[in-house]
XYZ file of N, CA, C and O in Angstrom:
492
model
N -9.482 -10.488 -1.201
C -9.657 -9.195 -1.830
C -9.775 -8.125 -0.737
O -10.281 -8.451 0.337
N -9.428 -7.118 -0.896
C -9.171 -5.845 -0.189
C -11.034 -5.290 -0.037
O -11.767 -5.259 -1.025
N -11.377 -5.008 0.994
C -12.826 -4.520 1.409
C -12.615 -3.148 0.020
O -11.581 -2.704 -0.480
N -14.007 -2.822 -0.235
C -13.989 -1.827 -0.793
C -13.750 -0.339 -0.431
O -13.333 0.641 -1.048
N -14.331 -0.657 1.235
C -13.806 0.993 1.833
C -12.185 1.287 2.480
O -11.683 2.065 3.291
N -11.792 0.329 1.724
C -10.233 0.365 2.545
C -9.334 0.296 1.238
O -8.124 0.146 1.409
N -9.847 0.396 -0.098
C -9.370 0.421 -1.048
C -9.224 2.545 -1.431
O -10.080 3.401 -1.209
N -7.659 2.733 -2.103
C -7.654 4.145 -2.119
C -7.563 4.364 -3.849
O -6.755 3.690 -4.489
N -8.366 5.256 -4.459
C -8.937 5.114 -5.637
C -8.561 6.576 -6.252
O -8.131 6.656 -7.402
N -8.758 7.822 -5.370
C -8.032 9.023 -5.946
C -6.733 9.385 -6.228
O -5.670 9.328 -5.610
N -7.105 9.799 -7.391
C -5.477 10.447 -7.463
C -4.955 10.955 -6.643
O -3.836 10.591 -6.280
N -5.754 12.193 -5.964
C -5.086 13.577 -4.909
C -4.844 12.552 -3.654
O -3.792 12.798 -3.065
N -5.427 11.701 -3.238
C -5.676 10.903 -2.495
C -3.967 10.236 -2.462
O -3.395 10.329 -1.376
N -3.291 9.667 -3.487
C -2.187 8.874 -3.789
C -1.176 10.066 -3.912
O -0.005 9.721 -3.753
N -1.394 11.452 -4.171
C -0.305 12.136 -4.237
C -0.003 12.570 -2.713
O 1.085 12.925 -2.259
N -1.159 12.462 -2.078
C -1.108 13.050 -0.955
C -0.094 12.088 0.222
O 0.616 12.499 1.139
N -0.375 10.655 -0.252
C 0.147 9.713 0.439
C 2.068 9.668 0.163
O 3.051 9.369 0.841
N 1.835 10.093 -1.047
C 3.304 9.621 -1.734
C 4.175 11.087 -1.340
O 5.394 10.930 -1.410
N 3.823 12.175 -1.027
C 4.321 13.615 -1.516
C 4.094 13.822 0.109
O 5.022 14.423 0.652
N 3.607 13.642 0.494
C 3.520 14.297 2.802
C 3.345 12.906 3.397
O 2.998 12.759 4.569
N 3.585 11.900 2.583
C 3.540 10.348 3.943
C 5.099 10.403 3.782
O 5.765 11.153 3.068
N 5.576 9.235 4.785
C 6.972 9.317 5.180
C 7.071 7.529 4.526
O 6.166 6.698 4.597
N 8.375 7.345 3.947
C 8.708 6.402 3.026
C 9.226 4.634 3.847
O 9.813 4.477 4.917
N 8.833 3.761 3.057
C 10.292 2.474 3.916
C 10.430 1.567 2.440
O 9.451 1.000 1.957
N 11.416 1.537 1.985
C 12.213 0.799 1.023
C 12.317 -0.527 1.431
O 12.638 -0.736 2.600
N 12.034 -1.768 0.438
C 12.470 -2.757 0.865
C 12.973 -2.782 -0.845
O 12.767 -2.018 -1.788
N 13.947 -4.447 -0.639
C 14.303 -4.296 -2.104
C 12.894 -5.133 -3.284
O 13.207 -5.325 -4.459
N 12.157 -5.342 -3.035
C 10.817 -5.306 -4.113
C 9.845 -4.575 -3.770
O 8.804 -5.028 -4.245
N 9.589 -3.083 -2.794
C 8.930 -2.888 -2.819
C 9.464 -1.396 -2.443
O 10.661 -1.179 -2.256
N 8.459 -0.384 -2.348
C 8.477 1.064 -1.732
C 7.237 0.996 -0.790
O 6.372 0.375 -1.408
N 6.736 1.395 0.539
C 5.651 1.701 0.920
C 5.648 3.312 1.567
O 6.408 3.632 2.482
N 4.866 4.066 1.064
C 4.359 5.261 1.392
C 3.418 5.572 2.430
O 2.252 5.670 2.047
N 3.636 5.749 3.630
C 2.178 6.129 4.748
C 2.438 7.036 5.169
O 3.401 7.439 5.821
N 1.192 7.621 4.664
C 0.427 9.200 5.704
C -0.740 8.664 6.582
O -1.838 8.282 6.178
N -0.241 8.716 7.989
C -0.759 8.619 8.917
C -2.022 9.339 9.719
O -1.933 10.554 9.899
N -3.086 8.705 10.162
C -4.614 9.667 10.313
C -4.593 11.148 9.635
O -4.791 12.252 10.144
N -4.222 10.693 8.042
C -4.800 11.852 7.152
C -6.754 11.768 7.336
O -7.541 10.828 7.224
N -6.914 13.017 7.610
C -8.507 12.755 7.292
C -9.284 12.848 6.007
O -8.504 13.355 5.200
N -9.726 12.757 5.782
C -10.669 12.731 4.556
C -11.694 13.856 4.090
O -12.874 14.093 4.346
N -11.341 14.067 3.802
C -12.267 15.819 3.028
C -13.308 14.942 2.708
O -14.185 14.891 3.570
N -13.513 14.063 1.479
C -14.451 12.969 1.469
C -15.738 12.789 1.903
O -16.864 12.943 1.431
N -14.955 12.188 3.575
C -16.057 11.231 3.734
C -16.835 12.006 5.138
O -16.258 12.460 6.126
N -17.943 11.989 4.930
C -19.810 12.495 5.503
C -19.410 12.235 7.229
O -19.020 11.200 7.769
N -19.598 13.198 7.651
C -19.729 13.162 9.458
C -18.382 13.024 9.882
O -17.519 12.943 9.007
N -17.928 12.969 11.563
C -16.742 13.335 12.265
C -16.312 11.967 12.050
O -15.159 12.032 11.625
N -16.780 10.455 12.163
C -15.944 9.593 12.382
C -14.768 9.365 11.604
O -14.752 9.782 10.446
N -13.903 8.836 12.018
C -12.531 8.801 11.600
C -12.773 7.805 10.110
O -13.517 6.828 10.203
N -12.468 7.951 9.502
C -12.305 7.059 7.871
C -11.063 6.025 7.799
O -9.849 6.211 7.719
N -11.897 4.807 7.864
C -11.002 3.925 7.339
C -9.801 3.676 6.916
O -9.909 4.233 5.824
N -8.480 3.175 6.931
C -7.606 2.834 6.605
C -7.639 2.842 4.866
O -8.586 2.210 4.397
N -6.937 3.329 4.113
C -7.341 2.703 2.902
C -5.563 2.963 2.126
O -4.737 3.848 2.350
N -5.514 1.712 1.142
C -4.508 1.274 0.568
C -4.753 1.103 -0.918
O -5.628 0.538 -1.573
N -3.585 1.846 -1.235
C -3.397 1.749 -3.013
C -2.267 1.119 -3.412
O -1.320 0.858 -2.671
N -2.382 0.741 -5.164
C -0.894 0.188 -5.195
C -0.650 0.778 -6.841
O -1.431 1.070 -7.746
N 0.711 0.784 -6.721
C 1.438 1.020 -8.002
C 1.877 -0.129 -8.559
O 1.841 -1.041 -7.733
N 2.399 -0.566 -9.948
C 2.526 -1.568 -10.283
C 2.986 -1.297 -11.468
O 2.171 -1.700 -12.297
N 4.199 -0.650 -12.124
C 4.409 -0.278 -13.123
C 4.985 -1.054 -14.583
O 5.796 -1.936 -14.299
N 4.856 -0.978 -15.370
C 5.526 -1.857 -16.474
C 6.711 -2.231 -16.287
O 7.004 -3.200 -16.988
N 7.603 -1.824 -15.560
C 9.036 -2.286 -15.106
C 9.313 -3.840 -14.503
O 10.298 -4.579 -14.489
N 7.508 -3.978 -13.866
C 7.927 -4.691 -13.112
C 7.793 -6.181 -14.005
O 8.461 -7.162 -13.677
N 6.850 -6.201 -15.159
C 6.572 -7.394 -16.157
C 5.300 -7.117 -16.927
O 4.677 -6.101 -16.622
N 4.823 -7.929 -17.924
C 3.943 -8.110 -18.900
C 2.732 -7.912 -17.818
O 2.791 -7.938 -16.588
N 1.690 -7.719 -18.625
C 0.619 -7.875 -18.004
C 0.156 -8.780 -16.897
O -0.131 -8.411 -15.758
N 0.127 -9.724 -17.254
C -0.299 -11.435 -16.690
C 0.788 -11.203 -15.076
O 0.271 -11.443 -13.985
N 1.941 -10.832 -15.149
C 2.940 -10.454 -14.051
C 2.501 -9.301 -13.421
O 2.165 -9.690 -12.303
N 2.285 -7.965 -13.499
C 1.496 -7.068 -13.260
C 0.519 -7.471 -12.032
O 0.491 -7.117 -10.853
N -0.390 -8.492 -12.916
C -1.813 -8.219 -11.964
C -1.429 -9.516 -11.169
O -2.394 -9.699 -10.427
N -0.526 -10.493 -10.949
C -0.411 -10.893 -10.448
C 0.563 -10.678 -9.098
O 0.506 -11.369 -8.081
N 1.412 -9.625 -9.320
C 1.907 -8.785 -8.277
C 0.690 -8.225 -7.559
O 0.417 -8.559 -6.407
N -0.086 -7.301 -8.317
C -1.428 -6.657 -7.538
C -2.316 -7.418 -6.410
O -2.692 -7.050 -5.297
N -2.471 -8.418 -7.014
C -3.395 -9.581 -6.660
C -2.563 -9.925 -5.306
O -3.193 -9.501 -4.337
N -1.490 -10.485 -4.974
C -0.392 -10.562 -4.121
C -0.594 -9.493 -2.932
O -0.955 -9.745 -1.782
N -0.352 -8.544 -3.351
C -0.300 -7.403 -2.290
C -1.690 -7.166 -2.454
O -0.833 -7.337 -3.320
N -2.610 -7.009 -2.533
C -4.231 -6.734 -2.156
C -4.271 -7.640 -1.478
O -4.506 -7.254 -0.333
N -4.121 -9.186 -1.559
C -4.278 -10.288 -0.562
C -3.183 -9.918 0.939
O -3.595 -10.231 2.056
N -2.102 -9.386 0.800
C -1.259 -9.044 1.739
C -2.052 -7.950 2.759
O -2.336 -8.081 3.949
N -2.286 -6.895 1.895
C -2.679 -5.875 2.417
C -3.832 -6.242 3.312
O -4.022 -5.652 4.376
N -4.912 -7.614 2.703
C -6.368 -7.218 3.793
C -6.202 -7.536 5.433
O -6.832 -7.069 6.382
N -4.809 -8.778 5.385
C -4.796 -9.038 6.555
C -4.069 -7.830 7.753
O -4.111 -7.832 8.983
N -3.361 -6.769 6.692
C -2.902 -5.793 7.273
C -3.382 -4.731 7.807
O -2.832 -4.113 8.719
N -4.099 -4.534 7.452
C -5.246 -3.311 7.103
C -5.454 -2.995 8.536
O -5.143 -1.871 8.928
N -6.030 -4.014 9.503
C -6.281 -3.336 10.772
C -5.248 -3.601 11.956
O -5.454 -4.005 13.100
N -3.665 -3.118 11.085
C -2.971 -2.804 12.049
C -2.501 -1.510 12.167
O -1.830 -1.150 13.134
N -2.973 -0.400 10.759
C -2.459 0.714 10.697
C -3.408 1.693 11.494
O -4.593 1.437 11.703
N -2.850 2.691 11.862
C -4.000 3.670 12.453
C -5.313 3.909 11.186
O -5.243 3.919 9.957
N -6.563 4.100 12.205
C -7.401 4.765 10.982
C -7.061 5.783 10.414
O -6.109 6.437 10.841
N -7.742 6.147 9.346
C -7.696 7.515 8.378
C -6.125 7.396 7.823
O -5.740 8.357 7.156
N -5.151 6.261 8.048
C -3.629 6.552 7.095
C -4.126 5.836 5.382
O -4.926 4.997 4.970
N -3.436 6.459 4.993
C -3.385 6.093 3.485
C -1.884 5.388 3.247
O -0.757 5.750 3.585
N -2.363 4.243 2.527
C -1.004 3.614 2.485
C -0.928 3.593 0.869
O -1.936 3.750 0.180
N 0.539 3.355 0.256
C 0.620 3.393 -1.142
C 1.903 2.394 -1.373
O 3.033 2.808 -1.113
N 1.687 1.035 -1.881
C 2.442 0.311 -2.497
C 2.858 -0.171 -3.580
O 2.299 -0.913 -4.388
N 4.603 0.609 -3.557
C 5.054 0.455 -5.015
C 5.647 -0.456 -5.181
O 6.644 -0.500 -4.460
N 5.490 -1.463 -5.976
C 6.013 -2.659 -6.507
C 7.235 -2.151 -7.570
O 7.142 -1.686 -8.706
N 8.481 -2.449 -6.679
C 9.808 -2.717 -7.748
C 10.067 -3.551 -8.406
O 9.735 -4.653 -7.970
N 10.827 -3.521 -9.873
C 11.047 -4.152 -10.775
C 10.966 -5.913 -9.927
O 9.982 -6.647 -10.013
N 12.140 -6.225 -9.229
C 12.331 -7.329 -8.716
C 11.127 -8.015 -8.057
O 11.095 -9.213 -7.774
N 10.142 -7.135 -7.842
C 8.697 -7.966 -7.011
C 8.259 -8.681 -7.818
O 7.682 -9.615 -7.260
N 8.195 -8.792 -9.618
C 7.528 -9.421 -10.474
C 8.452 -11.082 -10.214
O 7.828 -12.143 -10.228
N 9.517 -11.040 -10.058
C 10.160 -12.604 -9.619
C 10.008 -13.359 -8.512
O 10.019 -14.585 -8.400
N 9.793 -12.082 -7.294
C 9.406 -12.406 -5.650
C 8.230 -13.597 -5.554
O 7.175 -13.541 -6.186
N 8.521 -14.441 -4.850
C 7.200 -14.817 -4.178
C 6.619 -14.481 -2.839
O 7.118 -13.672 -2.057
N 5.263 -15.330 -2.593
C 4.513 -14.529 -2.107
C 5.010 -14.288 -0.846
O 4.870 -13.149 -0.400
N 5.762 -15.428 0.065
C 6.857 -15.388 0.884
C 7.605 -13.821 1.001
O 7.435 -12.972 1.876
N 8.376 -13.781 -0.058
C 9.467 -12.640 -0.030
C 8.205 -11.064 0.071
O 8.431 -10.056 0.742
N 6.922 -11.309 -0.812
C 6.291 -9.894 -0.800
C 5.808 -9.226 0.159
O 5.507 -8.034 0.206
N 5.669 -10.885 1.747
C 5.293 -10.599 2.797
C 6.139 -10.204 3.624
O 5.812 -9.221 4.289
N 7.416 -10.782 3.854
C 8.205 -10.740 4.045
C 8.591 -8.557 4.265
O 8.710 -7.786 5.218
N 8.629 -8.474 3.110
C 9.169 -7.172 2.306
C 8.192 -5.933 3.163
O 8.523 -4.955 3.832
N 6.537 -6.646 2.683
C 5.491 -5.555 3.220
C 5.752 -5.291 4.850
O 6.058 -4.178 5.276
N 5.572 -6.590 5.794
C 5.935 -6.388 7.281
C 7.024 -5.304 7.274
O 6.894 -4.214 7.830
N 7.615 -5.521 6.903
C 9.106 -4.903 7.475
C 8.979 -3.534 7.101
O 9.345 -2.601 7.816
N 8.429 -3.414 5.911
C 8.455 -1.719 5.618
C 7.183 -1.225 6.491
O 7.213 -0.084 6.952
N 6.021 -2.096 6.736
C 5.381 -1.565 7.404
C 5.500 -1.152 8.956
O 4.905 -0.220 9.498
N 6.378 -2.029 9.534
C 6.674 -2.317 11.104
C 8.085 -0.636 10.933
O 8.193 -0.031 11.999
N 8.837 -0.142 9.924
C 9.218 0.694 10.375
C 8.629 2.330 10.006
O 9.005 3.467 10.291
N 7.757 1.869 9.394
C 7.100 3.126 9.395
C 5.974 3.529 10.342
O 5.457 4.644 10.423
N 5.647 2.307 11.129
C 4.529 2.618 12.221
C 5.269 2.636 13.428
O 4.620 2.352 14.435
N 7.165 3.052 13.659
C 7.719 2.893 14.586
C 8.600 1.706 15.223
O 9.429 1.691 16.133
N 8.157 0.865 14.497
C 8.757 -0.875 15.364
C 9.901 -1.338 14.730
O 10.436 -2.425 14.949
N 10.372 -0.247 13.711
C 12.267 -0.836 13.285
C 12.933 0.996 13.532
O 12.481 2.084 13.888
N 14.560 0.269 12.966
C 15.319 0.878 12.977
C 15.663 1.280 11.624
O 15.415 0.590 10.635
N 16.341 2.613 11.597
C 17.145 2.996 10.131
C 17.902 2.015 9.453
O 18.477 2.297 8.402
């Protein structure tokens, strides 16, 4: 499970990530990062936590498929978590095709969109 302070829970918070972070497409997934956004939030100068949200829309399957995509990428995400800079907000959208993916392909999918949005791929 994803720590609780590294979990992203606001709305303005997710628009902010999705609408001024910079994008990486894989084919089951979208990831959104805005990089050491700071936090209006959170109390005193230190830098705020990494924190990650996810989308998961009816496209992708029934309920039971849903949270089991979620569940997937929250488990993906904790081991990820302290490779992004602090204070980025990350936002992962699960495409239709992630509800068939396994957990293989979701990792697979997350690295790669993550490695070119923190610089380490190509177009």
């Amino acid at each position: 499970m994803l720590p609780f302070e590294n979990r992203l829970r606001r709305r303005e918070d997710f628009a902010s990530a999705v609408r001024r972070g910079r994008r990486a497409g894989r084919p089951t997934l979208v990831v959104h990062l805005r990089s050491g956004a700071t936090d209006p939030h959170a109390p005193g100068e230190s830098a705020s936590p990494t924190r990650a949200g996810f989308v998961v829309s009816k496209a992708v399957g029934n309920a039971v498929v849903r949270n089991t995509v979620k569940r997937r990428l929250r488990h993906l995400m904790r081991d990820r978590v302290a490779q992004i800079p602090p204070g980025s907000l990350v936002v992962v959208r699960a495409l239709p095709g992630s509800g068939d993916a396994d957990h293989a392909q979701l990792a697979r999918d997350l690295d790669a969109a993550l490695q070119r949005l923190m610089g380490g791929g190509t177009r």
